[in-house]
């Protein structure tokens, strides 16, 4: 099954989809990623595609995320954009013994995803975890304009006047 226009479900029900395969392509909104929303915004759309399929008895989840996140520069407090374009791969294993079959791929155990006949892969949560891991601890512009200012000498001059800024610099150097 392929869906392109519906929202990505929070969970992929493995009993329903593992054998026939689950595919989804679309856009995620910041409202669907509440933990990320505490630290970032999405500039435009965050494009995502998800493919879950069983190969040789192992369930593989492949997904991609691409878009631009907006963070706040910790120095000047202005927006800082962060491109993200990542591919992720994760196996769902029936038991630890199957790790021998997946090289060093990341994995989850089926037992961690539920019990009985109900196993849910929390796809949105996984995506959000990866996005959060990719955020810098202390985001700063590489060429942050605030770098030239000491904390105790906040700009007195209008910022859009290059001569005033130059004069300020000369004052500090002498
Ligand atoms: Zn900055």
PDB file of C-alpha atoms and ligand atoms in Angstrom:
ATOM      1  CA  UNK A   1       0.000   0.000   0.000  1.00  0.00           C
ATOM      2  CA  UNK A   2       1.175   3.482  -0.775  1.00  0.00           C
ATOM      3  CA  UNK A   3      -0.271   6.595   0.714  1.00  0.00           C
ATOM      4  CA  UNK A   4       0.789  10.051  -0.279  1.00  0.00           C
ATOM      5  CA  UNK A   5      -1.754  12.477   1.049  1.00  0.00           C
ATOM      6  CA  UNK A   6      -2.732  11.239   4.491  1.00  0.00           C
ATOM      7  CA  UNK A   7      -0.928  12.142   7.668  1.00  0.00           C
ATOM      8  CA  UNK A   8       1.694   9.673   8.801  1.00  0.00           C
ATOM      9  CA  UNK A   9       0.234   7.537  11.613  1.00  0.00           C
ATOM     10  CA  UNK A  10       2.021   7.751  14.964  1.00  0.00           C
ATOM     11  CA  UNK A  11       2.517   3.987  14.943  1.00  0.00           C
ATOM     12  CA  UNK A  12       2.886   1.336  12.266  1.00  0.00           C
ATOM     13  CA  UNK A  13       0.944  -1.749  13.318  1.00  0.00           C
ATOM     14  CA  UNK A  14       3.326  -4.586  12.511  1.00  0.00           C
ATOM     15  CA  UNK A  15       0.724  -7.361  12.419  1.00  0.00           C
ATOM     16  CA  UNK A  16      -1.146  -5.409   9.773  1.00  0.00           C
ATOM     17  CA  UNK A  17       1.732  -4.184   7.621  1.00  0.00           C
ATOM     18  CA  UNK A  18       4.880  -6.272   8.061  1.00  0.00           C
ATOM     19  CA  UNK A  19       3.923  -8.956   5.552  1.00  0.00           C
ATOM     20  CA  UNK A  20       2.450  -6.732   2.867  1.00  0.00           C
ATOM     21  CA  UNK A  21       4.748  -3.763   3.385  1.00  0.00           C
ATOM     22  CA  UNK A  22       4.037  -0.208   4.467  1.00  0.00           C
ATOM     23  CA  UNK A  23       5.050   2.784   2.381  1.00  0.00           C
ATOM     24  CA  UNK A  24       4.351   6.434   3.044  1.00  0.00           C
ATOM     25  CA  UNK A  25       5.583   9.655   1.553  1.00  0.00           C
ATOM     26  CA  UNK A  26       4.556  13.151   2.512  1.00  0.00           C
ATOM     27  CA  UNK A  27       5.262  16.104   4.749  1.00  0.00           C
ATOM     28  CA  UNK A  28       5.466  16.401   8.500  1.00  0.00           C
ATOM     29  CA  UNK A  29       4.356  19.488  10.360  1.00  0.00           C
ATOM     30  CA  UNK A  30       5.833  20.822  13.573  1.00  0.00           C
ATOM     31  CA  UNK A  31       2.504  20.094  15.299  1.00  0.00           C
ATOM     32  CA  UNK A  32       3.238  16.384  14.812  1.00  0.00           C
ATOM     33  CA  UNK A  33       6.621  16.725  16.526  1.00  0.00           C
ATOM     34  CA  UNK A  34       5.876  18.387  19.880  1.00  0.00           C
ATOM     35  CA  UNK A  35       9.262  17.656  21.497  1.00  0.00           C
ATOM     36  CA  UNK A  36      11.102  19.100  18.520  1.00  0.00           C
ATOM     37  CA  UNK A  37       8.780  22.117  18.621  1.00  0.00           C
ATOM     38  CA  UNK A  38      10.252  23.055  22.005  1.00  0.00           C
ATOM     39  CA  UNK A  39      13.622  23.640  20.347  1.00  0.00           C
ATOM     40  CA  UNK A  40      13.053  24.333  16.671  1.00  0.00           C
ATOM     41  CA  UNK A  41      10.663  25.299  13.938  1.00  0.00           C
ATOM     42  CA  UNK A  42      10.372  23.841  10.455  1.00  0.00           C
ATOM     43  CA  UNK A  43      11.116  26.251   7.618  1.00  0.00           C
ATOM     44  CA  UNK A  44       8.577  25.270   4.965  1.00  0.00           C
ATOM     45  CA  UNK A  45       7.988  21.531   4.999  1.00  0.00           C
ATOM     46  CA  UNK A  46       9.827  18.562   6.361  1.00  0.00           C
ATOM     47  CA  UNK A  47       9.605  15.939   3.645  1.00  0.00           C
ATOM     48  CA  UNK A  48       9.545  12.348   4.816  1.00  0.00           C
ATOM     49  CA  UNK A  49       9.321   8.909   3.287  1.00  0.00           C
ATOM     50  CA  UNK A  50       8.907   5.634   5.086  1.00  0.00           C
ATOM     51  CA  UNK A  51       9.256   2.060   3.864  1.00  0.00           C
ATOM     52  CA  UNK A  52       8.716  -0.962   6.037  1.00  0.00           C
ATOM     53  CA  UNK A  53       9.146  -4.413   4.544  1.00  0.00           C
ATOM     54  CA  UNK A  54      10.100  -7.900   5.582  1.00  0.00           C
ATOM     55  CA  UNK A  55      13.221  -9.413   4.035  1.00  0.00           C
ATOM     56  CA  UNK A  56      14.370 -12.925   4.949  1.00  0.00           C
ATOM     57  CA  UNK A  57      12.214 -12.911   8.053  1.00  0.00           C
ATOM     58  CA  UNK A  58      13.509  -9.584   9.345  1.00  0.00           C
ATOM     59  CA  UNK A  59      11.403  -6.443   9.347  1.00  0.00           C
ATOM     60  CA  UNK A  60      13.353  -3.496   7.984  1.00  0.00           C
ATOM     61  CA  UNK A  61      12.325   0.104   8.451  1.00  0.00           C
ATOM     62  CA  UNK A  62      13.911   2.626   6.108  1.00  0.00           C
ATOM     63  CA  UNK A  63      13.043   6.282   6.292  1.00  0.00           C
ATOM     64  CA  UNK A  64      14.308   9.600   5.050  1.00  0.00           C
ATOM     65  CA  UNK A  65      13.850  13.112   6.318  1.00  0.00           C
ATOM     66  CA  UNK A  66      14.769  16.284   4.511  1.00  0.00           C
ATOM     67  CA  UNK A  67      14.092  19.926   5.110  1.00  0.00           C
ATOM     68  CA  UNK A  68      15.292  22.954   7.000  1.00  0.00           C
ATOM     69  CA  UNK A  69      14.958  23.480  10.722  1.00  0.00           C
ATOM     70  CA  UNK A  70      15.083  26.897  12.325  1.00  0.00           C
ATOM     71  CA  UNK A  71      16.860  27.164  15.652  1.00  0.00           C
ATOM     72  CA  UNK A  72      17.712  30.169  17.745  1.00  0.00           C
ATOM     73  CA  UNK A  73      21.341  31.286  17.733  1.00  0.00           C
ATOM     74  CA  UNK A  74      22.478  31.220  21.360  1.00  0.00           C
ATOM     75  CA  UNK A  75      24.643  34.266  20.817  1.00  0.00           C
ATOM     76  CA  UNK A  76      22.572  36.776  18.855  1.00  0.00           C
ATOM     77  CA  UNK A  77      19.152  35.118  19.408  1.00  0.00           C
ATOM     78  CA  UNK A  78      18.347  35.433  15.698  1.00  0.00           C
ATOM     79  CA  UNK A  79      17.106  32.431  13.672  1.00  0.00           C
ATOM     80  CA  UNK A  80      19.681  29.921  12.551  1.00  0.00           C
ATOM     81  CA  UNK A  81      18.818  27.483   9.785  1.00  0.00           C
ATOM     82  CA  UNK A  82      19.942  23.885   9.860  1.00  0.00           C
ATOM     83  CA  UNK A  83      19.619  21.705   6.779  1.00  0.00           C
ATOM     84  CA  UNK A  84      18.682  18.147   7.448  1.00  0.00           C
ATOM     85  CA  UNK A  85      18.837  15.399   4.863  1.00  0.00           C
ATOM     86  CA  UNK A  86      19.218  12.016   6.454  1.00  0.00           C
ATOM     87  CA  UNK A  87      18.472   8.386   5.747  1.00  0.00           C
ATOM     88  CA  UNK A  88      17.868   5.926   8.554  1.00  0.00           C
ATOM     89  CA  UNK A  89      17.660   2.160   8.676  1.00  0.00           C
ATOM     90  CA  UNK A  90      16.412   0.056  11.541  1.00  0.00           C
ATOM     91  CA  UNK A  91      15.687  -3.660  11.917  1.00  0.00           C
ATOM     92  CA  UNK A  92      12.955  -5.164  14.073  1.00  0.00           C
ATOM     93  CA  UNK A  93      14.159  -8.495  15.430  1.00  0.00           C
ATOM     94  CA  UNK A  94      12.299 -11.375  17.036  1.00  0.00           C
ATOM     95  CA  UNK A  95      15.250 -11.983  19.388  1.00  0.00           C
ATOM     96  CA  UNK A  96      18.864 -11.010  20.059  1.00  0.00           C
ATOM     97  CA  UNK A  97      20.161 -14.002  18.103  1.00  0.00           C
ATOM     98  CA  UNK A  98      19.036 -12.322  14.882  1.00  0.00           C
ATOM     99  CA  UNK A  99      21.613  -9.552  15.378  1.00  0.00           C
ATOM    100  CA  UNK A 100      24.019 -11.930  13.642  1.00  0.00           C
ATOM    101  CA  UNK A 101      22.016 -11.390  10.456  1.00  0.00           C
ATOM    102  CA  UNK A 102      22.003  -7.602  10.253  1.00  0.00           C
ATOM    103  CA  UNK A 103      25.683  -6.582  10.293  1.00  0.00           C
ATOM    104  CA  UNK A 104      25.847  -3.659  12.686  1.00  0.00           C
ATOM    105  CA  UNK A 105      22.516  -2.105  11.851  1.00  0.00           C
ATOM    106  CA  UNK A 106      20.434  -0.399  14.520  1.00  0.00           C
ATOM    107  CA  UNK A 107      17.609  -2.559  15.790  1.00  0.00           C
ATOM    108  CA  UNK A 108      14.658  -2.843  18.122  1.00  0.00           C
ATOM    109  CA  UNK A 109      13.340  -6.061  19.579  1.00  0.00           C
ATOM    110  CA  UNK A 110       9.759  -7.046  18.860  1.00  0.00           C
ATOM    111  CA  UNK A 111       9.174  -7.452  22.607  1.00  0.00           C
ATOM    112  CA  UNK A 112       9.887  -3.760  23.087  1.00  0.00           C
ATOM    113  CA  UNK A 113       7.035  -2.864  20.751  1.00  0.00           C
ATOM    114  CA  UNK A 114       4.170  -4.649  22.415  1.00  0.00           C
ATOM    115  CA  UNK A 115       2.884  -8.080  23.314  1.00  0.00           C
ATOM    116  CA  UNK A 116       0.619 -10.776  21.962  1.00  0.00           C
ATOM    117  CA  UNK A 117      -0.618  -9.846  18.514  1.00  0.00           C
ATOM    118  CA  UNK A 118      -0.214  -6.104  18.916  1.00  0.00           C
ATOM    119  CA  UNK A 119       3.192  -4.649  18.101  1.00  0.00           C
ATOM    120  CA  UNK A 120       3.421  -0.970  17.253  1.00  0.00           C
ATOM    121  CA  UNK A 121       6.448   0.688  15.731  1.00  0.00           C
ATOM    122  CA  UNK A 122       6.346   4.311  16.940  1.00  0.00           C
ATOM    123  CA  UNK A 123       7.496   5.837  13.675  1.00  0.00           C
ATOM    124  CA  UNK A 124       6.906   9.482  14.531  1.00  0.00           C
ATOM    125  CA  UNK A 125       8.660   9.132  17.863  1.00  0.00           C
ATOM    126  CA  UNK A 126      11.649   7.479  16.154  1.00  0.00           C
ATOM    127  CA  UNK A 127      11.858  10.283  13.606  1.00  0.00           C
ATOM    128  CA  UNK A 128      11.608  12.915  16.296  1.00  0.00           C
ATOM    129  CA  UNK A 129      14.343  11.206  18.343  1.00  0.00           C
ATOM    130  CA  UNK A 130      16.686  11.282  15.342  1.00  0.00           C
ATOM    131  CA  UNK A 131      15.920  14.927  14.614  1.00  0.00           C
ATOM    132  CA  UNK A 132      16.577  15.853  18.249  1.00  0.00           C
ATOM    133  CA  UNK A 133      19.864  13.926  18.218  1.00  0.00           C
ATOM    134  CA  UNK A 134      20.915  15.915  15.165  1.00  0.00           C
ATOM    135  CA  UNK A 135      20.463  19.293  16.860  1.00  0.00           C
ATOM    136  CA  UNK A 136      23.589  21.081  18.059  1.00  0.00           C
ATOM    137  CA  UNK A 137      23.759  21.464  21.853  1.00  0.00           C
ATOM    138  CA  UNK A 138      24.433  25.155  21.606  1.00  0.00           C
ATOM    139  CA  UNK A 139      23.440  26.416  18.157  1.00  0.00           C
ATOM    140  CA  UNK A 140      25.407  29.418  16.923  1.00  0.00           C
ATOM    141  CA  UNK A 141      25.869  31.054  13.542  1.00  0.00           C
ATOM    142  CA  UNK A 142      29.259  30.216  12.065  1.00  0.00           C
ATOM    143  CA  UNK A 143      29.625  33.886  11.187  1.00  0.00           C
ATOM    144  CA  UNK A 144      27.580  35.287  14.031  1.00  0.00           C
ATOM    145  CA  UNK A 145      27.632  39.096  13.992  1.00  0.00           C
ATOM    146  CA  UNK A 146      27.637  39.141  17.768  1.00  0.00           C
ATOM    147  CA  UNK A 147      31.101  37.561  17.864  1.00  0.00           C
ATOM    148  CA  UNK A 148      32.749  40.972  17.680  1.00  0.00           C
ATOM    149  CA  UNK A 149      30.890  42.306  20.697  1.00  0.00           C
ATOM    150  CA  UNK A 150      31.859  41.825  24.299  1.00  0.00           C
ATOM    151  CA  UNK A 151      28.964  41.414  26.689  1.00  0.00           C
ATOM    152  CA  UNK A 152      29.637  44.730  28.420  1.00  0.00           C
ATOM    153  CA  UNK A 153      29.783  46.782  25.241  1.00  0.00           C
ATOM    154  CA  UNK A 154      26.396  46.298  23.630  1.00  0.00           C
ATOM    155  CA  UNK A 155      26.031  48.197  20.379  1.00  0.00           C
ATOM    156  CA  UNK A 156      25.338  51.889  20.875  1.00  0.00           C
ATOM    157  CA  UNK A 157      25.490  52.663  17.169  1.00  0.00           C
ATOM    158  CA  UNK A 158      22.714  51.874  14.698  1.00  0.00           C
ATOM    159  CA  UNK A 159      23.502  48.407  13.371  1.00  0.00           C
ATOM    160  CA  UNK A 160      22.858  49.284   9.756  1.00  0.00           C
ATOM    161  CA  UNK A 161      25.572  51.931   9.647  1.00  0.00           C
ATOM    162  CA  UNK A 162      28.882  50.259   8.728  1.00  0.00           C
ATOM    163  CA  UNK A 163      30.880  53.391   9.571  1.00  0.00           C
ATOM    164  CA  UNK A 164      29.490  53.485  13.073  1.00  0.00           C
ATOM    165  CA  UNK A 165      30.400  49.808  13.558  1.00  0.00           C
ATOM    166  CA  UNK A 166      33.888  50.432  12.194  1.00  0.00           C
ATOM    167  CA  UNK A 167      34.304  53.374  14.541  1.00  0.00           C
ATOM    168  CA  UNK A 168      33.222  51.187  17.409  1.00  0.00           C
ATOM    169  CA  UNK A 169      35.795  48.579  16.459  1.00  0.00           C
ATOM    170  CA  UNK A 170      38.584  51.133  16.255  1.00  0.00           C
ATOM    171  CA  UNK A 171      37.625  52.384  19.689  1.00  0.00           C
ATOM    172  CA  UNK A 172      38.040  48.889  21.119  1.00  0.00           C
ATOM    173  CA  UNK A 173      41.370  48.273  19.453  1.00  0.00           C
ATOM    174  CA  UNK A 174      43.053  51.466  20.615  1.00  0.00           C
TER     175      UNK A 174
HETATM  176 ZN1  LIG B   1      24.055  34.475  15.741  1.00  0.00          ZN
END
